[in-house]
Structure formats: structure tokens, C-alpha cells
Amino acid sequence: MNLKPDSKVLIQGITEPLASIHVARMKAYGTNVVAGVSPGQGGQTVHDIPVFDLVEQALPTTGSIDTTIIFKPPYLALDAALEAIAANIRQIIIVTSGIPPLDMVYLLRIADAHKTLIVGPNSMGIIIPGKLLLGTHPAEFYTPGPVGLISRCGNLISEVALELTQAGFGQSMGVSIGSDAIVGSSFRQWLQTLNKDDNTKAIVLLGKTEGGNEETVVEYITEEINKPVVVYIAGRYAPEVKRPRHASDLIISQPAIEEEVSTAETKIGAFEKAKIPVAQRPSQIPDLLKKALKK
């Protein structure tokens, strides 16, 4: 994993309106954006960044690329990611949301075969405060410090970063793993990364009600992570959602066994049972961190 300030960054879909806004912010933050790719727009520049039609056309000018950030529309994101993998780019951040599930299943199989990190889709990317901005994080909410953030909740990571900053807790890294149903990198993977990071002294994990696998990392945290972890699960007061009945249940006129989908309460209960601190609201996270770091 190469997340150094001087690592080379490519933007696929650089002429998309959202990309143009955030490329300017990344560049102003010091991120080394060396080129953009947008088929049919080659030869242009966006914020003084050269634009190419294809990734392979950019490489002779830029040399090897460490990370690409994809802003392409959902139906074009798979092709963009496969093009990046073919160009030996091993870190891919997908900002795009709503990519077809089968496209993601196929992409993750190819990425695994090529040992490529996929962050997203529907991700705000990665920020190392004061050093590197890869994606759409509002950098003004972050400040360098010892707390690592991992989130599946979109903009919630920015809200928590601001809460921590105002409480005097800087951040070592902020990772938005993506909030679509199927995403690449996982909580476990980033917990492991932050556990090994010398600049990280504590970790905040931000989950949500719908889907996800927050409960599956409880045992991993208790057995493998030797740094304090604080958790917040969004959606504590969201209405419970139940699985629909199967057609066979309706045919035989039998009452269906309706299994409740994992809720905020079930996830919170799993962490509390393992004695992992859980915040009831984002503003409580700094206080829980203070207590955890004193132990």
C-alpha cells in the first residue's frame, strides 16, 4: 500500500463536474495528481492537469501510477477499473455510487487475482491529514493526530472528524470504505492497517444499520487489535426492517418465519457484549476516546 505524499495519482473521469471540483481541492492540498483520463477529451487540461483518452496513453508521460480515483458514471466504472488494473495500478478508489452489483462481483474477482486494492464504490476516499487527500473528504474538518477513522457511512466520517478536531483529537487517517451493498476493502482490512500504523494510537469505527458486516469484526477487534477502538453505529432509531416472505411460504399458506435484518441495536449489542465502547451519538466519541486512552 503506497499512501505517501509524493505518490502519483490519476483521475479517471476528470472532466466530470464532481471530479473537476475535487481535483482542484486535492491539488491544493498537495496531492500529486499527475494526469486525468476522459475518452474523447484527450489533449485538454483540467486545473493544469493533462488529460488523456486512455490510461495507457498517460503512462509514457507520467510513469507508473500508484492510485487512481474513479469518478466515471456507474455503467462505465467497471471498464475504467479494469483499464487501471491492466495498467498495473494497484490502488483504486471508486467515488461513483450505484455500480451494478454484478459489475462489482466481477471487478473484485479480477482485483483479487491482481492483488489490487479496491476502496468503494460510493466512497469519499482516503485522507491522511496534512499529507494526502484522495477523494472528496472536506479537508478543513481534519487535522493531523493519532486517531484513525474507518467509515461505511458516507459523510458521517466528516462529521466525526470535525467533532474530534474540535475536541483536540487529530486524525492519522480517514478511510471511507464505501456505502454501496458490495464494496472492496473491508473493516477488517483497515483495522489491521491502522493497528500496524505507528502514527495511530486509537481507532474509531463508524457503521450503519443497513447491511454490512460490523458484527463480524467484534471477535477480530478483541483478539487481534491492541489499540483502543470506539464504535458508533448510525441508525439507532431507524425503524426495523424485516425480510419479505418467500413465495413457497405463501403457496402453502403457512406463516412465514420473518427474520429481522441486522439492526443498529443488534450490532451495538454485539460490541457492548465484547466490552468495546459504543457511542450513542457522534458528540460522545471524544469522551469515549479519552477514557479508552487512559486505560
JSON list of N, CA and C in Angstrom, two decimals, residues 1-10 25-33 66-67 69 91 93 124-139 142 144 171-175 190:
[
{"chain": "A", "resi": 1, "resn": "MET", "atom": "N", "xyz": [0.84, -1.19, 0.00]},
{"chain": "A", "resi": 1, "resn": "MET", "atom": "CA", "xyz": [0.00, 0.00, 0.00]},
{"chain": "A", "resi": 1, "resn": "MET", "atom": "C", "xyz": [0.88, 1.25, 0.00]},
{"chain": "A", "resi": 2, "resn": "ASN", "atom": "N", "xyz": [0.68, 2.09, -1.00]},
{"chain": "A", "resi": 2, "resn": "ASN", "atom": "CA", "xyz": [1.50, 3.30, -1.12]},
{"chain": "A", "resi": 2, "resn": "ASN", "atom": "C", "xyz": [0.61, 4.52, -0.92]},
{"chain": "A", "resi": 3, "resn": "LEU", "atom": "N", "xyz": [0.69, 5.10, 0.26]},
{"chain": "A", "resi": 3, "resn": "LEU", "atom": "CA", "xyz": [-0.10, 6.30, 0.58]},
{"chain": "A", "resi": 3, "resn": "LEU", "atom": "C", "xyz": [0.83, 7.41, 1.04]},
{"chain": "A", "resi": 4, "resn": "LYS", "atom": "N", "xyz": [1.86, 7.66, 0.26]},
{"chain": "A", "resi": 4, "resn": "LYS", "atom": "CA", "xyz": [2.83, 8.70, 0.58]},
{"chain": "A", "resi": 4, "resn": "LYS", "atom": "C", "xyz": [2.46, 9.99, -0.13]},
{"chain": "A", "resi": 5, "resn": "PRO", "atom": "N", "xyz": [2.87, 11.14, 0.42]},
{"chain": "A", "resi": 5, "resn": "PRO", "atom": "CA", "xyz": [2.51, 12.42, -0.19]},
{"chain": "A", "resi": 5, "resn": "PRO", "atom": "C", "xyz": [2.96, 12.57, -1.63]},
{"chain": "A", "resi": 6, "resn": "ASP", "atom": "N", "xyz": [4.06, 11.91, -2.00]},
{"chain": "A", "resi": 6, "resn": "ASP", "atom": "CA", "xyz": [4.57, 12.05, -3.36]},
{"chain": "A", "resi": 6, "resn": "ASP", "atom": "C", "xyz": [4.09, 10.96, -4.31]},
{"chain": "A", "resi": 7, "resn": "SER", "atom": "N", "xyz": [3.20, 10.07, -3.84]},
{"chain": "A", "resi": 7, "resn": "SER", "atom": "CA", "xyz": [2.71, 9.01, -4.72]},
{"chain": "A", "resi": 7, "resn": "SER", "atom": "C", "xyz": [1.91, 9.62, -5.87]},
{"chain": "A", "resi": 8, "resn": "LYS", "atom": "N", "xyz": [1.98, 8.99, -7.03]},
{"chain": "A", "resi": 8, "resn": "LYS", "atom": "CA", "xyz": [1.35, 9.53, -8.24]},
{"chain": "A", "resi": 8, "resn": "LYS", "atom": "C", "xyz": [-0.12, 9.11, -8.32]},
{"chain": "A", "resi": 9, "resn": "VAL", "atom": "N", "xyz": [-0.96, 10.10, -8.61]},
{"chain": "A", "resi": 9, "resn": "VAL", "atom": "CA", "xyz": [-2.41, 9.88, -8.61]},
{"chain": "A", "resi": 9, "resn": "VAL", "atom": "C", "xyz": [-2.99, 10.22, -9.98]},
{"chain": "A", "resi": 10, "resn": "LEU", "atom": "N", "xyz": [-3.85, 9.35, -10.46]},
{"chain": "A", "resi": 10, "resn": "LEU", "atom": "CA", "xyz": [-4.56, 9.53, -11.72]},
{"chain": "A", "resi": 10, "resn": "LEU", "atom": "C", "xyz": [-6.05, 9.74, -11.42]},
{"chain": "A", "resi": 25, "resn": "ARG", "atom": "N", "xyz": [-9.37, 20.65, -5.28]},
{"chain": "A", "resi": 25, "resn": "ARG", "atom": "CA", "xyz": [-9.13, 20.59, -3.83]},
{"chain": "A", "resi": 25, "resn": "ARG", "atom": "C", "xyz": [-7.99, 19.64, -3.50]},
{"chain": "A", "resi": 26, "resn": "MET", "atom": "N", "xyz": [-7.92, 18.51, -4.19]},
{"chain": "A", "resi": 26, "resn": "MET", "atom": "CA", "xyz": [-6.81, 17.57, -3.96]},
{"chain": "A", "resi": 26, "resn": "MET", "atom": "C", "xyz": [-5.48, 18.22, -4.31]},
{"chain": "A", "resi": 27, "resn": "LYS", "atom": "N", "xyz": [-5.46, 18.89, -5.44]},
{"chain": "A", "resi": 27, "resn": "LYS", "atom": "CA", "xyz": [-4.22, 19.52, -5.88]},
{"chain": "A", "resi": 27, "resn": "LYS", "atom": "C", "xyz": [-3.80, 20.62, -4.90]},
{"chain": "A", "resi": 28, "resn": "ALA", "atom": "N", "xyz": [-4.76, 21.41, -4.44]},
{"chain": "A", "resi": 28, "resn": "ALA", "atom": "CA", "xyz": [-4.45, 22.47, -3.47]},
{"chain": "A", "resi": 28, "resn": "ALA", "atom": "C", "xyz": [-3.94, 21.89, -2.15]},
{"chain": "A", "resi": 29, "resn": "TYR", "atom": "N", "xyz": [-4.36, 20.67, -1.83]},
{"chain": "A", "resi": 29, "resn": "TYR", "atom": "CA", "xyz": [-3.92, 20.02, -0.58]},
{"chain": "A", "resi": 29, "resn": "TYR", "atom": "C", "xyz": [-2.51, 19.47, -0.70]},
{"chain": "A", "resi": 30, "resn": "GLY", "atom": "N", "xyz": [-2.02, 19.39, -1.91]},
{"chain": "A", "resi": 30, "resn": "GLY", "atom": "CA", "xyz": [-0.66, 18.88, -2.13]},
{"chain": "A", "resi": 30, "resn": "GLY", "atom": "C", "xyz": [-0.61, 17.50, -2.75]},
{"chain": "A", "resi": 31, "resn": "THR", "atom": "N", "xyz": [-1.76, 16.90, -3.03]},
{"chain": "A", "resi": 31, "resn": "THR", "atom": "CA", "xyz": [-1.79, 15.58, -3.66]},
{"chain": "A", "resi": 31, "resn": "THR", "atom": "C", "xyz": [-1.16, 15.66, -5.05]},
{"chain": "A", "resi": 32, "resn": "ASN", "atom": "N", "xyz": [-0.35, 14.68, -5.38]},
{"chain": "A", "resi": 32, "resn": "ASN", "atom": "CA", "xyz": [0.41, 14.67, -6.62]},
{"chain": "A", "resi": 32, "resn": "ASN", "atom": "C", "xyz": [-0.43, 14.08, -7.76]},
{"chain": "A", "resi": 33, "resn": "VAL", "atom": "N", "xyz": [-1.41, 14.86, -8.22]},
{"chain": "A", "resi": 33, "resn": "VAL", "atom": "CA", "xyz": [-2.25, 14.43, -9.34]},
{"chain": "A", "resi": 33, "resn": "VAL", "atom": "C", "xyz": [-1.48, 14.69, -10.62]},
{"chain": "A", "resi": 66, "resn": "ASP", "atom": "N", "xyz": [0.45, 5.15, -8.84]},
{"chain": "A", "resi": 66, "resn": "ASP", "atom": "CA", "xyz": [0.20, 4.45, -7.58]},
{"chain": "A", "resi": 66, "resn": "ASP", "atom": "C", "xyz": [-1.30, 4.28, -7.30]},
{"chain": "A", "resi": 67, "resn": "THR", "atom": "N", "xyz": [-2.08, 5.34, -7.52]},
{"chain": "A", "resi": 67, "resn": "THR", "atom": "CA", "xyz": [-3.51, 5.31, -7.19]},
{"chain": "A", "resi": 67, "resn": "THR", "atom": "C", "xyz": [-4.31, 5.98, -8.28]},
{"chain": "A", "resi": 69, "resn": "ILE", "atom": "N", "xyz": [-8.36, 7.39, -9.01]},
{"chain": "A", "resi": 69, "resn": "ILE", "atom": "CA", "xyz": [-9.65, 7.71, -8.40]},
{"chain": "A", "resi": 69, "resn": "ILE", "atom": "C", "xyz": [-10.67, 7.80, -9.53]},
{"chain": "A", "resi": 91, "resn": "GLN", "atom": "N", "xyz": [-3.95, 0.47, -6.64]},
{"chain": "A", "resi": 91, "resn": "GLN", "atom": "CA", "xyz": [-4.83, 1.11, -5.64]},
{"chain": "A", "resi": 91, "resn": "GLN", "atom": "C", "xyz": [-5.90, 1.87, -6.40]},
{"chain": "A", "resi": 93, "resn": "ILE", "atom": "N", "xyz": [-9.64, 3.81, -6.04]},
{"chain": "A", "resi": 93, "resn": "ILE", "atom": "CA", "xyz": [-10.70, 4.39, -5.21]},
{"chain": "A", "resi": 93, "resn": "ILE", "atom": "C", "xyz": [-11.87, 4.74, -6.12]},
{"chain": "A", "resi": 124, "resn": "MET", "atom": "N", "xyz": [-15.82, 8.19, -0.15]},
{"chain": "A", "resi": 124, "resn": "MET", "atom": "CA", "xyz": [-15.23, 9.52, -0.12]},
{"chain": "A", "resi": 124, "resn": "MET", "atom": "C", "xyz": [-13.71, 9.45, -0.22]},
{"chain": "A", "resi": 125, "resn": "GLY", "atom": "N", "xyz": [-13.18, 8.23, -0.24]},
{"chain": "A", "resi": 125, "resn": "GLY", "atom": "CA", "xyz": [-11.76, 8.05, -0.43]},
{"chain": "A", "resi": 125, "resn": "GLY", "atom": "C", "xyz": [-10.96, 7.98, 0.87]},
{"chain": "A", "resi": 126, "resn": "ILE", "atom": "N", "xyz": [-9.72, 8.41, 0.80]},
{"chain": "A", "resi": 126, "resn": "ILE", "atom": "CA", "xyz": [-8.78, 8.31, 1.91]},
{"chain": "A", "resi": 126, "resn": "ILE", "atom": "C", "xyz": [-8.14, 9.67, 2.14]},
{"chain": "A", "resi": 127, "resn": "ILE", "atom": "N", "xyz": [-7.99, 10.05, 3.39]},
{"chain": "A", "resi": 127, "resn": "ILE", "atom": "CA", "xyz": [-7.25, 11.27, 3.72]},
{"chain": "A", "resi": 127, "resn": "ILE", "atom": "C", "xyz": [-6.25, 10.96, 4.83]},
{"chain": "A", "resi": 128, "resn": "ILE", "atom": "N", "xyz": [-5.04, 11.43, 4.65]},
{"chain": "A", "resi": 128, "resn": "ILE", "atom": "CA", "xyz": [-4.03, 11.44, 5.70]},
{"chain": "A", "resi": 128, "resn": "ILE", "atom": "C", "xyz": [-3.80, 12.91, 6.01]},
{"chain": "A", "resi": 129, "resn": "PRO", "atom": "N", "xyz": [-4.42, 13.41, 7.07]},
{"chain": "A", "resi": 129, "resn": "PRO", "atom": "CA", "xyz": [-4.43, 14.86, 7.33]},
{"chain": "A", "resi": 129, "resn": "PRO", "atom": "C", "xyz": [-3.05, 15.50, 7.29]},
{"chain": "A", "resi": 130, "resn": "GLY", "atom": "N", "xyz": [-2.99, 16.59, 6.57]},
{"chain": "A", "resi": 130, "resn": "GLY", "atom": "CA", "xyz": [-1.75, 17.32, 6.44]},
{"chain": "A", "resi": 130, "resn": "GLY", "atom": "C", "xyz": [-0.80, 16.78, 5.39]},
{"chain": "A", "resi": 131, "resn": "LYS", "atom": "N", "xyz": [-1.13, 15.63, 4.80]},
{"chain": "A", "resi": 131, "resn": "LYS", "atom": "CA", "xyz": [-0.20, 15.00, 3.86]},
{"chain": "A", "resi": 131, "resn": "LYS", "atom": "C", "xyz": [-0.83, 14.62, 2.52]},
{"chain": "A", "resi": 132, "resn": "LEU", "atom": "N", "xyz": [-2.02, 14.00, 2.56]},
{"chain": "A", "resi": 132, "resn": "LEU", "atom": "CA", "xyz": [-2.53, 13.40, 1.33]},
{"chain": "A", "resi": 132, "resn": "LEU", "atom": "C", "xyz": [-4.05, 13.38, 1.33]},
{"chain": "A", "resi": 133, "resn": "LEU", "atom": "N", "xyz": [-4.66, 13.81, 0.23]},
{"chain": "A", "resi": 133, "resn": "LEU", "atom": "CA", "xyz": [-6.11, 13.77, 0.06]},
{"chain": "A", "resi": 133, "resn": "LEU", "atom": "C", "xyz": [-6.43, 13.02, -1.22]},
{"chain": "A", "resi": 134, "resn": "LEU", "atom": "N", "xyz": [-7.12, 11.88, -1.07]},
{"chain": "A", "resi": 134, "resn": "LEU", "atom": "CA", "xyz": [-7.50, 11.06, -2.21]},
{"chain": "A", "resi": 134, "resn": "LEU", "atom": "C", "xyz": [-9.02, 10.89, -2.20]},
{"chain": "A", "resi": 135, "resn": "GLY", "atom": "N", "xyz": [-9.72, 11.81, -2.87]},
{"chain": "A", "resi": 135, "resn": "GLY", "atom": "CA", "xyz": [-11.17, 11.69, -2.89]},
{"chain": "A", "resi": 135, "resn": "GLY", "atom": "C", "xyz": [-11.87, 12.99, -2.55]},
{"chain": "A", "resi": 136, "resn": "THR", "atom": "N", "xyz": [-13.01, 12.87, -1.84]},
{"chain": "A", "resi": 136, "resn": "THR", "atom": "CA", "xyz": [-13.89, 14.01, -1.66]},
{"chain": "A", "resi": 136, "resn": "THR", "atom": "C", "xyz": [-14.03, 14.46, -0.19]},
{"chain": "A", "resi": 137, "resn": "HIS", "atom": "N", "xyz": [-13.16, 14.00, 0.69]},
{"chain": "A", "resi": 137, "resn": "HIS", "atom": "CA", "xyz": [-13.22, 14.44, 2.08]},
{"chain": "A", "resi": 137, "resn": "HIS", "atom": "C", "xyz": [-13.08, 15.96, 2.16]},
{"chain": "A", "resi": 138, "resn": "PRO", "atom": "N", "xyz": [-13.88, 16.64, 3.01]},
{"chain": "A", "resi": 138, "resn": "PRO", "atom": "CA", "xyz": [-13.64, 18.07, 3.25]},
{"chain": "A", "resi": 138, "resn": "PRO", "atom": "C", "xyz": [-12.42, 18.24, 4.15]},
{"chain": "A", "resi": 139, "resn": "ALA", "atom": "N", "xyz": [-11.30, 18.56, 3.58]},
{"chain": "A", "resi": 139, "resn": "ALA", "atom": "CA", "xyz": [-10.03, 18.55, 4.31]},
{"chain": "A", "resi": 139, "resn": "ALA", "atom": "C", "xyz": [-10.02, 19.51, 5.48]},
{"chain": "A", "resi": 142, "resn": "TYR", "atom": "N", "xyz": [-10.39, 18.13, 9.07]},
{"chain": "A", "resi": 142, "resn": "TYR", "atom": "CA", "xyz": [-9.38, 17.22, 9.60]},
{"chain": "A", "resi": 142, "resn": "TYR", "atom": "C", "xyz": [-8.14, 17.97, 10.06]},
{"chain": "A", "resi": 144, "resn": "PRO", "atom": "N", "xyz": [-3.97, 16.81, 11.66]},
{"chain": "A", "resi": 144, "resn": "PRO", "atom": "CA", "xyz": [-3.09, 15.67, 11.97]},
{"chain": "A", "resi": 144, "resn": "PRO", "atom": "C", "xyz": [-3.15, 15.28, 13.44]},
{"chain": "A", "resi": 171, "resn": "GLN", "atom": "N", "xyz": [-6.34, 13.41, 13.59]},
{"chain": "A", "resi": 171, "resn": "GLN", "atom": "CA", "xyz": [-6.55, 12.11, 12.95]},
{"chain": "A", "resi": 171, "resn": "GLN", "atom": "C", "xyz": [-5.30, 11.67, 12.16]},
{"chain": "A", "resi": 172, "resn": "SER", "atom": "N", "xyz": [-5.00, 10.40, 12.24]},
{"chain": "A", "resi": 172, "resn": "SER", "atom": "CA", "xyz": [-3.87, 9.83, 11.50]},
{"chain": "A", "resi": 172, "resn": "SER", "atom": "C", "xyz": [-4.29, 9.45, 10.08]},
{"chain": "A", "resi": 173, "resn": "MET", "atom": "N", "xyz": [-5.54, 9.03, 9.93]},
{"chain": "A", "resi": 173, "resn": "MET", "atom": "CA", "xyz": [-6.05, 8.62, 8.63]},
{"chain": "A", "resi": 173, "resn": "MET", "atom": "C", "xyz": [-7.57, 8.54, 8.68]},
{"chain": "A", "resi": 174, "resn": "GLY", "atom": "N", "xyz": [-8.22, 8.88, 7.58]},
{"chain": "A", "resi": 174, "resn": "GLY", "atom": "CA", "xyz": [-9.65, 8.69, 7.45]},
{"chain": "A", "resi": 174, "resn": "GLY", "atom": "C", "xyz": [-9.93, 7.88, 6.22]},
{"chain": "A", "resi": 175, "resn": "VAL", "atom": "N", "xyz": [-10.63, 6.76, 6.38]},
{"chain": "A", "resi": 175, "resn": "VAL", "atom": "CA", "xyz": [-10.91, 5.85, 5.27]},
{"chain": "A", "resi": 175, "resn": "VAL", "atom": "C", "xyz": [-12.41, 5.64, 5.14]},
{"chain": "A", "resi": 190, "resn": "TRP", "atom": "N", "xyz": [-8.81, -2.60, 7.10]},
{"chain": "A", "resi": 190, "resn": "TRP", "atom": "CA", "xyz": [-8.33, -1.29, 7.55]},
{"chain": "A", "resi": 190, "resn": "TRP", "atom": "C", "xyz": [-8.02, -1.28, 9.03]}
]
